[in-house]
Amino acid sequence: MTKVNSLPIGIFDSGVGGISVLKHIRELLPHENLLYFADSKFAPYGNKSPEFIRARARYLAGFLIEQGAKALVVACNTATAAAVNLLRENYAVPIIGMEPAVKPAAIVSKTGVIGVLATSGTLKSAQFAALLESYGQNVQVVTQACHGLVECIERGELNTPATKILLNTYLQPLLDAGADTIVLGCTHYPFVRKLIEELVGEEVILVDTGAAVARHLKRRLLQTDLLTGLDKPGQANFWTNSQSVCAKQVISQLWGASADTVILD
Ligand code: DGL
């Protein structure tokens, strides 16, 4: 093992949503050291311009690489659509992005109608149009931007009456259209999966890409000979620029354990 192998993996999102991906990475790669940056001061990205998101992504990638990241995961569908190509042009480390799981959803749907919950930034992107072009031809795809939902999750409100009412307004049109499969196309949404299940019933299949992203990351690290050789449990370190007094508490709540978090301005 070289020194590079023991370096950490850097992961970022517009906020705390990417922790849903981080958990899959931790499970699949228990010995890797993980660095997570929640850009919560600037969340949500969903309604920001692609230029703004590209500037944030460059800053976050640069920050994590400065901390020694040997690979990066853009644990955000919106930032991937806006910025992953730019990041790959600028940094030599492996960079894993993510996109809504339209392909697997189209395969499992029996009614031929799939719903996609995502941010408006993702839904408006050229990448999403290309995804529909490739995998959405034989199904009807009903999209739904979920304004306000990321903010609820950033506050740790995963099961409040207000979050439930908001979710219900976004899910009903998908159910009315006959969707039997719903894509959670934003990394924040797996944190309200239970509530979604409650609202749509157990017949409806929910798909997200967290586990697939972790598998892809593992494959890339194998191919590039960058997997860690360490055999002790890896550490996870968090940074957030959230202005909320509850920032650390929400990160630990979502991570499921006390999280070592540094608050930046
Ligand atoms: N978690 C992000 C995503 O996967 C973005 C949410 C937002 O900031 O709007 O798209």
PDB file of C-alpha atoms and ligand atoms in Angstrom:
ATOM      1  CA  MET A   1       0.000   0.000   0.000  1.00  0.00           C
ATOM      2  CA  THR A   2       1.287   3.457  -0.884  1.00  0.00           C
ATOM      3  CA  LYS A   3       0.648   6.583   1.112  1.00  0.00           C
ATOM      4  CA  VAL A   4      -2.006   7.715  -1.375  1.00  0.00           C
ATOM      5  CA  ASN A   5      -4.183   4.678  -0.607  1.00  0.00           C
ATOM      6  CA  SER A   6      -4.603   5.688   3.017  1.00  0.00           C
ATOM      7  CA  LEU A   7      -5.815   9.175   2.060  1.00  0.00           C
ATOM      8  CA  PRO A   8      -9.515   9.970   2.589  1.00  0.00           C
ATOM      9  CA  ILE A   9     -12.407  10.125   0.142  1.00  0.00           C
ATOM     10  CA  GLY A  10     -14.059  13.554  -0.140  1.00  0.00           C
ATOM     11  CA  ILE A  11     -17.843  13.769  -0.427  1.00  0.00           C
ATOM     12  CA  PHE A  12     -19.992  16.878  -0.745  1.00  0.00           C
ATOM     13  CA  ASP A  13     -23.557  18.023  -1.205  1.00  0.00           C
ATOM     14  CA  SER A  14     -25.514  21.272  -1.063  1.00  0.00           C
ATOM     15  CA  GLY A  15     -26.213  20.291   2.527  1.00  0.00           C
ATOM     16  CA  VAL A  16     -26.870  17.267   4.679  1.00  0.00           C
ATOM     17  CA  GLY A  17     -28.606  15.180   1.977  1.00  0.00           C
ATOM     18  CA  GLY A  18     -25.414  13.539   0.770  1.00  0.00           C
ATOM     19  CA  ILE A  19     -25.125  11.872   4.180  1.00  0.00           C
ATOM     20  CA  SER A  20     -27.645   9.367   2.744  1.00  0.00           C
ATOM     21  CA  VAL A  21     -24.951   8.431   0.194  1.00  0.00           C
ATOM     22  CA  LEU A  22     -22.176   8.602   2.780  1.00  0.00           C
ATOM     23  CA  LYS A  23     -23.937   5.889   4.795  1.00  0.00           C
ATOM     24  CA  HIS A  24     -23.849   3.507   1.811  1.00  0.00           C
ATOM     25  CA  ILE A  25     -20.162   4.334   1.296  1.00  0.00           C
ATOM     26  CA  ARG A  26     -19.405   3.641   4.955  1.00  0.00           C
ATOM     27  CA  GLU A  27     -21.206   0.296   4.745  1.00  0.00           C
ATOM     28  CA  LEU A  28     -19.453  -0.852   1.572  1.00  0.00           C
ATOM     29  CA  LEU A  29     -16.017   0.596   2.368  1.00  0.00           C
ATOM     30  CA  PRO A  30     -15.739   0.372   6.167  1.00  0.00           C
ATOM     31  CA  HIS A  31     -11.974   0.993   6.275  1.00  0.00           C
ATOM     32  CA  GLU A  32     -11.880   4.158   4.180  1.00  0.00           C
ATOM     33  CA  ASN A  33     -11.513   7.533   5.868  1.00  0.00           C
ATOM     34  CA  LEU A  34     -14.314   9.842   4.777  1.00  0.00           C
ATOM     35  CA  LEU A  35     -14.523  13.641   4.624  1.00  0.00           C
ATOM     36  CA  TYR A  36     -17.949  15.192   4.175  1.00  0.00           C
ATOM     37  CA  PHE A  37     -18.741  18.833   3.403  1.00  0.00           C
ATOM     38  CA  ALA A  38     -22.319  20.074   3.818  1.00  0.00           C
ATOM     39  CA  ASP A  39     -22.634  23.371   1.918  1.00  0.00           C
ATOM     40  CA  SER A  40     -25.771  24.158   3.921  1.00  0.00           C
ATOM     41  CA  LYS A  41     -25.238  27.924   3.952  1.00  0.00           C
ATOM     42  CA  PHE A  42     -25.985  27.825   0.218  1.00  0.00           C
ATOM     43  CA  ALA A  43     -28.736  25.155   0.246  1.00  0.00           C
ATOM     44  CA  PRO A  44     -30.926  24.586  -1.550  1.00  0.00           C
ATOM     45  CA  TYR A  45     -29.040  24.392  -4.846  1.00  0.00           C
ATOM     46  CA  GLY A  46     -32.268  23.387  -6.598  1.00  0.00           C
ATOM     47  CA  ASN A  47     -33.305  26.956  -7.384  1.00  0.00           C
ATOM     48  CA  LYS A  48     -29.798  28.384  -8.014  1.00  0.00           C
ATOM     49  CA  SER A  49     -28.235  29.026 -11.423  1.00  0.00           C
ATOM     50  CA  PRO A  50     -25.859  26.445 -12.943  1.00  0.00           C
ATOM     51  CA  GLU A  51     -23.092  29.105 -12.789  1.00  0.00           C
ATOM     52  CA  PHE A  52     -23.588  29.558  -9.056  1.00  0.00           C
ATOM     53  CA  ILE A  53     -23.553  25.799  -8.454  1.00  0.00           C
ATOM     54  CA  ARG A  54     -20.404  25.391 -10.563  1.00  0.00           C
ATOM     55  CA  ALA A  55     -18.642  28.035  -8.456  1.00  0.00           C
ATOM     56  CA  ARG A  56     -19.668  26.271  -5.230  1.00  0.00           C
ATOM     57  CA  ALA A  57     -18.655  22.856  -6.589  1.00  0.00           C
ATOM     58  CA  ARG A  58     -15.209  24.174  -7.519  1.00  0.00           C
ATOM     59  CA  TYR A  59     -14.748  25.613  -4.055  1.00  0.00           C
ATOM     60  CA  LEU A  60     -15.881  22.410  -2.302  1.00  0.00           C
ATOM     61  CA  ALA A  61     -13.827  20.100  -4.508  1.00  0.00           C
ATOM     62  CA  GLY A  62     -10.773  22.333  -3.993  1.00  0.00           C
ATOM     63  CA  PHE A  63     -11.313  22.336  -0.227  1.00  0.00           C
ATOM     64  CA  LEU A  64     -11.592  18.530  -0.022  1.00  0.00           C
ATOM     65  CA  ILE A  65      -8.572  18.015  -2.265  1.00  0.00           C
ATOM     66  CA  GLU A  66      -6.598  20.382  -0.047  1.00  0.00           C
ATOM     67  CA  GLN A  67      -7.531  18.119   2.885  1.00  0.00           C
ATOM     68  CA  GLY A  68      -5.933  15.265   0.934  1.00  0.00           C
ATOM     69  CA  ALA A  69      -8.926  13.622  -0.805  1.00  0.00           C
ATOM     70  CA  LYS A  70      -7.773  10.868  -3.190  1.00  0.00           C
ATOM     71  CA  ALA A  71     -11.220  10.720  -4.847  1.00  0.00           C
ATOM     72  CA  LEU A  72     -14.391  12.814  -4.818  1.00  0.00           C
ATOM     73  CA  VAL A  73     -18.068  11.929  -4.695  1.00  0.00           C
ATOM     74  CA  VAL A  74     -20.536  14.604  -5.740  1.00  0.00           C
ATOM     75  CA  ALA A  75     -23.348  13.321  -3.509  1.00  0.00           C
ATOM     76  CA  CYS A  76     -25.836  15.665  -5.106  1.00  0.00           C
ATOM     77  CA  ASN A  77     -27.858  15.175  -8.292  1.00  0.00           C
ATOM     78  CA  THR A  78     -28.212  18.922  -8.843  1.00  0.00           C
ATOM     79  CA  ALA A  79     -24.474  19.633  -8.512  1.00  0.00           C
ATOM     80  CA  THR A  80     -23.604  16.639 -10.679  1.00  0.00           C
ATOM     81  CA  ALA A  81     -25.825  17.921 -13.486  1.00  0.00           C
ATOM     82  CA  ALA A  82     -24.345  21.424 -13.282  1.00  0.00           C
ATOM     83  CA  ALA A  83     -20.716  20.784 -12.458  1.00  0.00           C
ATOM     84  CA  VAL A  84     -19.329  17.252 -12.692  1.00  0.00           C
ATOM     85  CA  ASN A  85     -17.825  17.804 -16.153  1.00  0.00           C
ATOM     86  CA  LEU A  86     -16.140  20.995 -15.013  1.00  0.00           C
ATOM     87  CA  LEU A  87     -14.709  19.238 -11.945  1.00  0.00           C
ATOM     88  CA  ARG A  88     -13.364  16.392 -14.083  1.00  0.00           C
ATOM     89  CA  GLU A  89     -11.651  18.950 -16.340  1.00  0.00           C
ATOM     90  CA  ASN A  90     -10.005  20.588 -13.348  1.00  0.00           C
ATOM     91  CA  TYR A  91      -9.031  17.784 -10.976  1.00  0.00           C
ATOM     92  CA  ALA A  92      -7.111  14.623 -11.739  1.00  0.00           C
ATOM     93  CA  VAL A  93      -8.603  12.453  -8.957  1.00  0.00           C
ATOM     94  CA  PRO A  94     -11.471  10.033  -9.720  1.00  0.00           C
ATOM     95  CA  ILE A  95     -14.774  11.934  -9.472  1.00  0.00           C
ATOM     96  CA  ILE A  96     -18.041  10.063  -9.027  1.00  0.00           C
ATOM     97  CA  GLY A  97     -21.302  11.861  -9.752  1.00  0.00           C
ATOM     98  CA  MET A  98     -24.916  10.759  -9.569  1.00  0.00           C
ATOM     99  CA  GLU A  99     -28.182  11.032 -11.465  1.00  0.00           C
ATOM    100  CA  PRO A 100     -31.810  10.069 -10.766  1.00  0.00           C
ATOM    101  CA  ALA A 101     -32.455   6.319 -11.086  1.00  0.00           C
ATOM    102  CA  VAL A 102     -34.673   6.557 -14.193  1.00  0.00           C
ATOM    103  CA  LYS A 103     -33.073   3.487 -15.787  1.00  0.00           C
ATOM    104  CA  PRO A 104     -33.765   0.995 -12.942  1.00  0.00           C
ATOM    105  CA  ALA A 105     -37.209   2.523 -12.349  1.00  0.00           C
ATOM    106  CA  ALA A 106     -38.185   2.029 -16.004  1.00  0.00           C
ATOM    107  CA  ILE A 107     -37.121  -1.613 -15.727  1.00  0.00           C
ATOM    108  CA  VAL A 108     -39.139  -2.434 -12.589  1.00  0.00           C
ATOM    109  CA  SER A 109     -42.312  -0.467 -13.379  1.00  0.00           C
ATOM    110  CA  LYS A 110     -45.309  -2.640 -14.257  1.00  0.00           C
ATOM    111  CA  THR A 111     -47.754   0.169 -15.031  1.00  0.00           C
ATOM    112  CA  GLY A 112     -45.196   1.845 -17.311  1.00  0.00           C
ATOM    113  CA  VAL A 113     -45.587   5.080 -15.377  1.00  0.00           C
ATOM    114  CA  ILE A 114     -42.717   6.278 -13.201  1.00  0.00           C
ATOM    115  CA  GLY A 115     -42.567   9.334 -11.004  1.00  0.00           C
ATOM    116  CA  VAL A 116     -39.381  11.334 -10.454  1.00  0.00           C
ATOM    117  CA  LEU A 117     -39.000  13.560  -7.405  1.00  0.00           C
ATOM    118  CA  ALA A 118     -36.027  15.900  -7.814  1.00  0.00           C
ATOM    119  CA  THR A 119     -35.012  19.534  -7.605  1.00  0.00           C
ATOM    120  CA  SER A 120     -36.032  21.898 -10.383  1.00  0.00           C
ATOM    121  CA  GLY A 121     -32.321  22.345 -11.195  1.00  0.00           C
ATOM    122  CA  THR A 122     -31.975  18.621 -11.892  1.00  0.00           C
ATOM    123  CA  LEU A 123     -35.228  18.413 -13.855  1.00  0.00           C
ATOM    124  CA  LYS A 124     -34.298  21.405 -16.035  1.00  0.00           C
ATOM    125  CA  SER A 125     -30.777  20.145 -16.791  1.00  0.00           C
ATOM    126  CA  ALA A 126     -29.479  18.875 -20.128  1.00  0.00           C
ATOM    127  CA  GLN A 127     -28.227  15.765 -18.294  1.00  0.00           C
ATOM    128  CA  PHE A 128     -31.755  14.888 -17.187  1.00  0.00           C
ATOM    129  CA  ALA A 129     -33.083  15.417 -20.720  1.00  0.00           C
ATOM    130  CA  ALA A 130     -30.379  13.030 -21.967  1.00  0.00           C
ATOM    131  CA  LEU A 131     -31.338  10.501 -19.280  1.00  0.00           C
ATOM    132  CA  LEU A 132     -34.966  10.564 -20.441  1.00  0.00           C
ATOM    133  CA  GLU A 133     -33.844  10.242 -24.031  1.00  0.00           C
ATOM    134  CA  SER A 134     -31.811   7.130 -23.179  1.00  0.00           C
ATOM    135  CA  TYR A 135     -34.024   5.339 -20.663  1.00  0.00           C
ATOM    136  CA  GLY A 136     -37.423   7.021 -20.573  1.00  0.00           C
ATOM    137  CA  GLN A 137     -38.636   6.146 -24.062  1.00  0.00           C
ATOM    138  CA  ASN A 138     -40.817   3.165 -23.186  1.00  0.00           C
ATOM    139  CA  VAL A 139     -42.366   4.584 -20.043  1.00  0.00           C
ATOM    140  CA  GLN A 140     -44.322   7.651 -19.103  1.00  0.00           C
ATOM    141  CA  VAL A 141     -42.186   9.790 -16.814  1.00  0.00           C
ATOM    142  CA  VAL A 142     -43.999  12.179 -14.482  1.00  0.00           C
ATOM    143  CA  THR A 143     -41.627  14.662 -12.867  1.00  0.00           C
ATOM    144  CA  GLN A 144     -42.185  16.651  -9.707  1.00  0.00           C
ATOM    145  CA  ALA A 145     -39.952  19.370  -8.266  1.00  0.00           C
ATOM    146  CA  CYS A 146     -40.226  19.379  -4.467  1.00  0.00           C
ATOM    147  CA  HIS A 147     -39.776  23.031  -3.458  1.00  0.00           C
ATOM    148  CA  GLY A 148     -39.270  23.432   0.275  1.00  0.00           C
ATOM    149  CA  LEU A 149     -38.558  19.773   1.029  1.00  0.00           C
ATOM    150  CA  VAL A 150     -34.761  20.146   1.189  1.00  0.00           C
ATOM    151  CA  GLU A 151     -35.222  22.953   3.727  1.00  0.00           C
ATOM    152  CA  CYS A 152     -37.347  20.671   5.981  1.00  0.00           C
ATOM    153  CA  ILE A 153     -34.649  17.993   5.871  1.00  0.00           C
ATOM    154  CA  GLU A 154     -31.882  20.539   6.515  1.00  0.00           C
ATOM    155  CA  ARG A 155     -33.744  21.391   9.734  1.00  0.00           C
ATOM    156  CA  GLY A 156     -33.954  17.703  10.671  1.00  0.00           C
ATOM    157  CA  GLU A 157     -37.747  17.729  10.296  1.00  0.00           C
ATOM    158  CA  LEU A 158     -38.108  14.231   8.910  1.00  0.00           C
ATOM    159  CA  ASN A 159     -41.492  13.346  10.313  1.00  0.00           C
ATOM    160  CA  THR A 160     -43.366  16.515  11.219  1.00  0.00           C
ATOM    161  CA  PRO A 161     -46.940  17.309  10.168  1.00  0.00           C
ATOM    162  CA  ALA A 162     -45.658  20.132   7.920  1.00  0.00           C
ATOM    163  CA  THR A 163     -43.211  17.844   6.093  1.00  0.00           C
ATOM    164  CA  LYS A 164     -45.985  15.293   5.640  1.00  0.00           C
ATOM    165  CA  ILE A 165     -48.393  17.849   4.165  1.00  0.00           C
ATOM    166  CA  LEU A 166     -45.722  19.123   1.790  1.00  0.00           C
ATOM    167  CA  LEU A 167     -44.781  15.628   0.657  1.00  0.00           C
ATOM    168  CA  ASN A 168     -48.393  14.699   0.137  1.00  0.00           C
ATOM    169  CA  THR A 169     -48.894  17.566  -2.296  1.00  0.00           C
ATOM    170  CA  TYR A 170     -45.903  16.345  -4.330  1.00  0.00           C
ATOM    171  CA  LEU A 171     -46.784  12.649  -4.261  1.00  0.00           C
ATOM    172  CA  GLN A 172     -50.478  12.879  -5.099  1.00  0.00           C
ATOM    173  CA  PRO A 173     -50.009  13.941  -8.750  1.00  0.00           C
ATOM    174  CA  LEU A 174     -47.649  10.985  -9.281  1.00  0.00           C
ATOM    175  CA  LEU A 175     -50.179   8.567  -7.808  1.00  0.00           C
ATOM    176  CA  ASP A 176     -52.995  10.163  -9.806  1.00  0.00           C
ATOM    177  CA  ALA A 177     -50.964   9.580 -12.983  1.00  0.00           C
ATOM    178  CA  GLY A 178     -50.670   5.861 -12.112  1.00  0.00           C
ATOM    179  CA  ALA A 179     -47.003   5.739 -11.106  1.00  0.00           C
ATOM    180  CA  ASP A 180     -46.082   2.437  -9.443  1.00  0.00           C
ATOM    181  CA  THR A 181     -42.401   3.358  -9.104  1.00  0.00           C
ATOM    182  CA  ILE A 182     -40.993   6.593  -7.705  1.00  0.00           C
ATOM    183  CA  VAL A 183     -37.423   7.784  -8.097  1.00  0.00           C
ATOM    184  CA  LEU A 184     -35.934   9.710  -5.167  1.00  0.00           C
ATOM    185  CA  GLY A 185     -33.839  11.948  -7.410  1.00  0.00           C
ATOM    186  CA  CYS A 186     -32.287  14.110  -4.717  1.00  0.00           C
ATOM    187  CA  THR A 187     -29.972  12.828  -2.002  1.00  0.00           C
ATOM    188  CA  HIS A 188     -31.970  14.572   0.720  1.00  0.00           C
ATOM    189  CA  TYR A 189     -35.119  12.575  -0.003  1.00  0.00           C
ATOM    190  CA  PRO A 190     -34.051   9.125   1.312  1.00  0.00           C
ATOM    191  CA  PHE A 191     -34.226  10.737   4.751  1.00  0.00           C
ATOM    192  CA  VAL A 192     -38.016  11.027   4.372  1.00  0.00           C
ATOM    193  CA  ARG A 193     -38.369   7.596   2.797  1.00  0.00           C
ATOM    194  CA  LYS A 194     -40.464   6.263   5.703  1.00  0.00           C
ATOM    195  CA  LEU A 195     -42.896   9.137   5.377  1.00  0.00           C
ATOM    196  CA  ILE A 196     -43.093   8.642   1.603  1.00  0.00           C
ATOM    197  CA  GLU A 197     -43.770   4.921   2.109  1.00  0.00           C
ATOM    198  CA  GLU A 198     -46.538   5.794   4.525  1.00  0.00           C
ATOM    199  CA  LEU A 199     -48.121   8.179   2.016  1.00  0.00           C
ATOM    200  CA  VAL A 200     -47.851   6.069  -1.147  1.00  0.00           C
ATOM    201  CA  GLY A 201     -48.424   2.622   0.358  1.00  0.00           C
ATOM    202  CA  GLU A 202     -46.280  -0.468   0.105  1.00  0.00           C
ATOM    203  CA  GLU A 203     -47.301  -1.328  -3.466  1.00  0.00           C
ATOM    204  CA  VAL A 204     -45.283   1.585  -4.814  1.00  0.00           C
ATOM    205  CA  ILE A 205     -41.560   0.924  -5.293  1.00  0.00           C
ATOM    206  CA  LEU A 206     -39.093   3.644  -4.273  1.00  0.00           C
ATOM    207  CA  VAL A 207     -35.674   3.776  -5.909  1.00  0.00           C
ATOM    208  CA  ASP A 208     -32.628   5.852  -5.130  1.00  0.00           C
ATOM    209  CA  THR A 209     -29.015   5.681  -6.241  1.00  0.00           C
ATOM    210  CA  GLY A 210     -27.030   5.797  -2.975  1.00  0.00           C
ATOM    211  CA  ALA A 211     -26.052   2.107  -2.996  1.00  0.00           C
ATOM    212  CA  ALA A 212     -25.187   2.180  -6.717  1.00  0.00           C
ATOM    213  CA  VAL A 213     -22.964   5.227  -6.202  1.00  0.00           C
ATOM    214  CA  ALA A 214     -21.084   3.439  -3.404  1.00  0.00           C
ATOM    215  CA  ARG A 215     -20.574   0.383  -5.657  1.00  0.00           C
ATOM    216  CA  HIS A 216     -19.381   2.609  -8.509  1.00  0.00           C
ATOM    217  CA  LEU A 217     -16.943   4.345  -6.172  1.00  0.00           C
ATOM    218  CA  LYS A 218     -15.550   0.998  -5.025  1.00  0.00           C
ATOM    219  CA  ARG A 219     -15.075  -0.122  -8.637  1.00  0.00           C
ATOM    220  CA  ARG A 220     -13.253   3.121  -9.514  1.00  0.00           C
ATOM    221  CA  LEU A 221     -10.967   2.827  -6.491  1.00  0.00           C
ATOM    222  CA  LEU A 222     -10.183  -0.765  -7.453  1.00  0.00           C
ATOM    223  CA  GLN A 223      -9.472   0.170 -11.088  1.00  0.00           C
ATOM    224  CA  THR A 224      -7.208   3.041 -10.060  1.00  0.00           C
ATOM    225  CA  ASP A 225      -5.539   0.998  -7.336  1.00  0.00           C
ATOM    226  CA  LEU A 226      -6.633   3.502  -4.701  1.00  0.00           C
ATOM    227  CA  LEU A 227      -8.489   1.312  -2.193  1.00  0.00           C
ATOM    228  CA  THR A 228      -7.146   1.667   1.313  1.00  0.00           C
ATOM    229  CA  GLY A 229      -5.006  -1.110   2.735  1.00  0.00           C
ATOM    230  CA  LEU A 230      -5.891  -0.072   6.295  1.00  0.00           C
ATOM    231  CA  ASP A 231      -7.805  -2.662   8.283  1.00  0.00           C
ATOM    232  CA  LYS A 232      -9.049  -0.559  11.188  1.00  0.00           C
ATOM    233  CA  PRO A 233     -12.463   1.155  10.976  1.00  0.00           C
ATOM    234  CA  GLY A 234     -12.248   4.329   8.898  1.00  0.00           C
ATOM    235  CA  GLN A 235     -13.057   7.735  10.358  1.00  0.00           C
ATOM    236  CA  ALA A 236     -15.684  10.187   9.167  1.00  0.00           C
ATOM    237  CA  ASN A 237     -15.102  13.918   9.528  1.00  0.00           C
ATOM    238  CA  PHE A 238     -17.688  16.536   8.720  1.00  0.00           C
ATOM    239  CA  TRP A 239     -17.602  20.224   7.819  1.00  0.00           C
ATOM    240  CA  THR A 240     -20.623  22.459   7.523  1.00  0.00           C
ATOM    241  CA  ASN A 241     -21.080  26.163   6.862  1.00  0.00           C
ATOM    242  CA  SER A 242     -24.656  26.060   8.148  1.00  0.00           C
ATOM    243  CA  GLN A 243     -25.743  29.116  10.100  1.00  0.00           C
ATOM    244  CA  SER A 244     -28.191  27.088  12.161  1.00  0.00           C
ATOM    245  CA  VAL A 245     -27.564  26.519  15.860  1.00  0.00           C
ATOM    246  CA  CYS A 246     -28.769  22.935  15.346  1.00  0.00           C
ATOM    247  CA  ALA A 247     -26.292  22.142  12.538  1.00  0.00           C
ATOM    248  CA  LYS A 248     -24.162  19.654  14.488  1.00  0.00           C
ATOM    249  CA  GLN A 249     -27.205  18.004  15.983  1.00  0.00           C
ATOM    250  CA  VAL A 250     -28.867  17.499  12.579  1.00  0.00           C
ATOM    251  CA  ILE A 251     -25.681  15.997  11.103  1.00  0.00           C
ATOM    252  CA  SER A 252     -25.446  13.500  13.991  1.00  0.00           C
ATOM    253  CA  GLN A 253     -29.178  12.757  13.684  1.00  0.00           C
ATOM    254  CA  LEU A 254     -28.838  11.891   9.995  1.00  0.00           C
ATOM    255  CA  TRP A 255     -25.492  10.091  10.343  1.00  0.00           C
ATOM    256  CA  GLY A 256     -27.018   8.000  13.139  1.00  0.00           C
ATOM    257  CA  ALA A 257     -24.119   8.546  15.548  1.00  0.00           C
ATOM    258  CA  SER A 258     -22.244  11.414  17.105  1.00  0.00           C
ATOM    259  CA  ALA A 259     -20.498  13.094  14.156  1.00  0.00           C
ATOM    260  CA  ASP A 260     -17.170  14.891  14.425  1.00  0.00           C
ATOM    261  CA  THR A 261     -18.231  18.204  12.854  1.00  0.00           C
ATOM    262  CA  VAL A 262     -16.372  21.465  12.279  1.00  0.00           C
ATOM    263  CA  ILE A 263     -18.454  24.568  11.623  1.00  0.00           C
ATOM    264  CA  LEU A 264     -16.976  26.990   9.089  1.00  0.00           C
ATOM    265  CA  ASP A 265     -18.184  30.490   8.184  1.00  0.00           C
TER     266      ASP A 265
HETATM  267  N1  DGL B   1     -29.220  16.996  -2.398  1.00  0.00           N
HETATM  268  C1  DGL B   1     -29.246  17.612  -3.639  1.00  0.00           C
HETATM  269  C2  DGL B   1     -29.545  16.744  -4.822  1.00  0.00           C
HETATM  270  O1  DGL B   1     -29.286  15.555  -4.777  1.00  0.00           O
HETATM  271  C3  DGL B   1     -29.669  19.037  -3.815  1.00  0.00           C
HETATM  272  C4  DGL B   1     -30.750  19.584  -3.007  1.00  0.00           C
HETATM  273  C5  DGL B   1     -30.774  21.096  -3.107  1.00  0.00           C
HETATM  274  O2  DGL B   1     -29.893  21.702  -2.545  1.00  0.00           O
HETATM  275  O3  DGL B   1     -31.677  21.641  -3.746  1.00  0.00           O
HETATM  276  O4  DGL B   1     -29.994  17.209  -5.837  1.00  0.00           O
END
